[in-house]
Short mmCIF file of C-alpha atoms and ligand atoms in Angstrom, two decimals:
data_model
loop_
_atom_site.label_atom_id
_atom_site.label_comp_id
_atom_site.label_asym_id
_atom_site.label_seq_id
_atom_site.Cartn_x
_atom_site.Cartn_y
_atom_site.Cartn_z
CA MET A 1 7.58 11.28 -14.10
CA GLU A 2 11.05 10.80 -15.48
CA ASN A 3 13.24 8.29 -13.65
CA CYS A 4 10.33 6.82 -11.74
CA ILE A 5 10.40 3.03 -12.02
CA PHE A 6 6.64 2.70 -11.47
CA CYS A 7 5.84 5.33 -14.14
CA LYS A 8 8.07 3.29 -16.46
CA ILE A 9 6.12 0.15 -15.54
CA ILE A 10 2.80 1.94 -16.27
CA ASN A 11 4.20 3.08 -19.63
CA LYS A 12 5.43 -0.47 -20.39
CA GLU A 13 9.02 0.71 -20.66
CA ILE A 14 9.81 -1.87 -17.97
CA PRO A 15 8.03 -5.27 -17.96
CA SER A 16 5.76 -6.32 -15.14
CA TYR A 17 3.31 -9.10 -14.31
CA SER A 18 -0.02 -7.33 -14.83
CA VAL A 19 -2.94 -8.15 -12.53
CA TYR A 20 -5.42 -5.36 -13.33
CA GLU A 21 -5.47 -2.12 -15.25
CA ASP A 22 -7.95 0.66 -15.94
CA GLU A 23 -7.75 4.38 -16.63
CA ASP A 24 -6.88 5.22 -13.02
CA ILE A 25 -4.81 2.41 -11.54
CA TYR A 26 -2.40 -0.37 -12.37
CA ALA A 27 -1.95 -3.51 -10.27
CA PHE A 28 1.00 -5.86 -10.77
CA LEU A 29 2.99 -8.49 -8.93
CA ASP A 30 5.65 -7.25 -6.54
CA ILE A 31 8.93 -8.73 -7.70
CA THR A 32 9.82 -9.88 -4.17
CA GLN A 33 6.66 -12.07 -3.74
CA THR A 34 6.94 -11.94 0.05
CA THR A 35 4.06 -14.36 -0.12
CA LYS A 36 2.55 -15.89 -3.27
CA GLY A 37 0.47 -13.26 -5.07
CA HIS A 38 2.02 -10.20 -3.34
CA THR A 39 0.59 -7.38 -5.46
CA LEU A 40 1.12 -3.63 -5.74
CA VAL A 41 -1.70 -1.23 -6.58
CA ILE A 42 -0.57 2.13 -7.92
CA PRO A 43 -2.30 5.25 -9.23
CA LYS A 44 -1.42 5.97 -12.86
CA LYS A 45 -0.91 9.57 -11.87
CA HIS A 46 2.54 10.00 -10.34
CA ILE A 47 2.17 11.01 -6.75
CA THR A 48 4.79 10.42 -4.11
CA ASP A 49 2.94 9.16 -1.07
CA ILE A 50 -0.26 9.28 0.99
CA PHE A 51 0.29 12.95 1.78
CA ASP A 52 -0.01 13.73 -1.93
CA TYR A 53 -3.56 12.44 -2.59
CA ASP A 54 -6.50 14.80 -2.98
CA ASP A 55 -9.91 13.44 -1.92
CA GLU A 56 -10.93 12.60 -5.48
CA LEU A 57 -7.82 10.58 -6.36
CA ALA A 58 -7.92 8.78 -3.00
CA ALA A 59 -11.57 7.82 -3.58
CA VAL A 60 -10.78 6.50 -7.03
CA VAL A 61 -7.66 4.52 -6.08
CA PHE A 62 -8.67 3.10 -2.70
CA SER A 63 -12.18 2.18 -3.84
CA LYS A 64 -10.67 -0.28 -6.31
CA VAL A 65 -8.59 -2.17 -3.76
CA PRO A 66 -11.38 -4.44 -2.39
CA LYS A 67 -12.16 -5.97 -5.78
CA ILE A 68 -8.52 -6.83 -6.32
CA ALA A 69 -8.37 -8.30 -2.80
CA ARG A 70 -11.46 -10.40 -3.52
CA SER A 71 -9.98 -11.66 -6.78
CA MET A 72 -6.89 -12.79 -4.86
CA GLU A 73 -9.04 -14.61 -2.35
CA LYS A 74 -10.76 -16.46 -5.21
CA ALA A 75 -7.49 -17.16 -7.03
CA PHE A 76 -5.80 -18.67 -3.98
CA PRO A 77 -8.16 -20.98 -2.08
CA ASP A 78 -5.47 -21.57 0.56
CA MET A 79 -5.30 -17.84 1.36
CA GLN A 80 -6.36 -17.27 4.98
CA GLY A 81 -6.05 -13.47 5.16
CA LEU A 82 -4.54 -10.36 3.59
CA ASN A 83 -2.34 -7.59 4.92
CA MET A 84 -2.50 -4.18 3.26
CA VAL A 85 0.65 -2.14 3.71
CA ASN A 86 1.33 1.39 2.53
CA ASN A 87 4.76 2.78 3.37
CA ASN A 88 5.17 6.54 3.30
CA LYS A 89 8.59 8.21 3.28
CA GLU A 90 11.97 6.65 3.92
CA MET A 91 11.49 6.53 7.70
CA ALA A 92 8.50 4.25 7.12
CA TYR A 93 10.42 1.95 4.73
CA GLN A 94 9.20 3.50 1.46
CA SER A 95 11.79 2.68 -1.20
CA VAL A 96 9.91 3.57 -4.41
CA PHE A 97 8.58 7.11 -4.32
CA HIS A 98 5.47 6.57 -6.43
CA SER A 99 2.61 5.82 -4.05
CA HIS A 100 1.67 2.15 -3.85
CA ILE A 101 -0.41 -0.18 -1.74
CA HIS A 102 0.95 -3.65 -0.99
CA LEU A 103 -1.60 -6.47 -0.93
CA ILE A 104 0.04 -9.41 0.79
CA PRO A 105 -1.91 -12.68 0.94
CA ARG A 106 -1.46 -14.66 4.16
CA TYR A 107 -1.36 -18.41 4.20
CA THR A 108 0.10 -19.48 7.54
CA LYS A 109 1.39 -17.81 10.72
CA LYS A 110 4.86 -18.86 9.65
CA ASP A 111 4.82 -17.41 6.14
CA ASP A 112 7.38 -14.73 5.25
CA PHE A 113 5.38 -11.63 6.17
CA ALA A 114 6.02 -10.03 9.55
CA LEU A 115 4.45 -6.97 11.12
CA THR A 116 4.37 -6.31 14.84
CA PHE A 117 2.63 -3.62 16.84
CA LYS A 118 4.23 -3.10 20.24
CA ASP A 119 1.64 -2.32 22.89
CA ASN A 120 2.67 0.97 24.55
CA GLY A 121 -0.83 1.70 25.81
CA LYS A 122 0.21 1.62 29.47
CA LYS A 123 2.61 4.55 28.93
CA TYR A 124 -0.25 6.91 28.01
CA THR A 125 -2.66 8.43 30.49
CA SER A 126 -6.20 9.30 29.49
CA GLU A 127 -5.23 13.00 29.46
CA MET A 128 -2.31 12.27 27.11
CA MET A 129 -4.59 10.27 24.78
CA THR A 130 -7.15 13.08 24.71
CA LYS A 131 -4.46 15.65 23.95
CA ILE A 132 -2.96 13.55 21.14
CA ALA A 133 -6.36 12.91 19.53
CA LYS A 134 -7.21 16.62 19.75
CA SER A 135 -3.93 17.69 18.16
CA ILE A 136 -4.72 15.57 15.09
CA GLN A 137 -8.41 16.51 15.08
CA GLU A 138 -7.55 20.22 15.01
CA GLU A 139 -5.58 19.82 11.80
CA ILE A 140 -8.25 17.94 9.80
CA GLU A 141 -9.44 20.13 6.94
P1 AMP B 201 8.24 0.03 -0.64
O1 AMP B 201 9.47 -0.50 0.00
O2 AMP B 201 7.02 0.02 0.22
O3 AMP B 201 8.48 1.39 -1.28
O4 AMP B 201 7.89 -1.01 -1.80
C1 AMP B 201 8.43 -0.96 -3.06
C2 AMP B 201 8.21 -2.32 -3.65
O5 AMP B 201 8.42 -2.24 -5.05
C3 AMP B 201 9.16 -3.40 -3.13
O6 AMP B 201 8.42 -4.42 -2.46
C4 AMP B 201 9.83 -3.93 -4.39
O7 AMP B 201 9.96 -5.33 -4.38
C5 AMP B 201 8.88 -3.49 -5.47
N1 AMP B 201 9.50 -3.33 -6.78
C6 AMP B 201 10.55 -2.55 -7.09
N2 AMP B 201 10.84 -2.65 -8.41
C7 AMP B 201 9.91 -3.50 -8.94
C8 AMP B 201 9.66 -4.00 -10.25
N3 AMP B 201 10.43 -3.64 -11.30
N4 AMP B 201 8.63 -4.85 -10.42
C9 AMP B 201 7.87 -5.23 -9.37
N5 AMP B 201 8.04 -4.77 -8.12
C10 AMP B 201 9.05 -3.93 -7.90
ZN1 ZN B 202 5.90 7.57 -10.92
#
């Protein structure tokens, strides 16, 4: 897609630090390197976000993530864990609108990655939880 920075990276119009490439995906270093080895995995097909995948493309793209994760684990013996992050739409901090999965190696509790989940569980009754689950369930195609 025209004016998409990640399409330009796939087409080598913009340089990148390549990690892995095949007919379906491209993986390259995120320029910010939040932690050493911070990598982005992107489909070669331009799609905007998670809402844009059909089952087939999702199977192809996401099935290739574990082997890249494993290669990072081998490459960095001091790596203690890995966060996978996938931001979708501006509200969720997406800034490049070509779908991508962040693979962020973790080395110490004090490294530069932060993600917190506030526990709001006490605000939801069992009835509320059932209703919420059902409302999603009813929309699954
Ligand atoms: P997000 O905020 O989830 O949409 O992530 C977009 C990511 O793309 C950010 O972490 C940027 O650092 C990264 N990024 C943007 N431009 C480039 C580039 N030319 N090469 C590598 N990473 C990039
Ligand atoms: Zn694109």
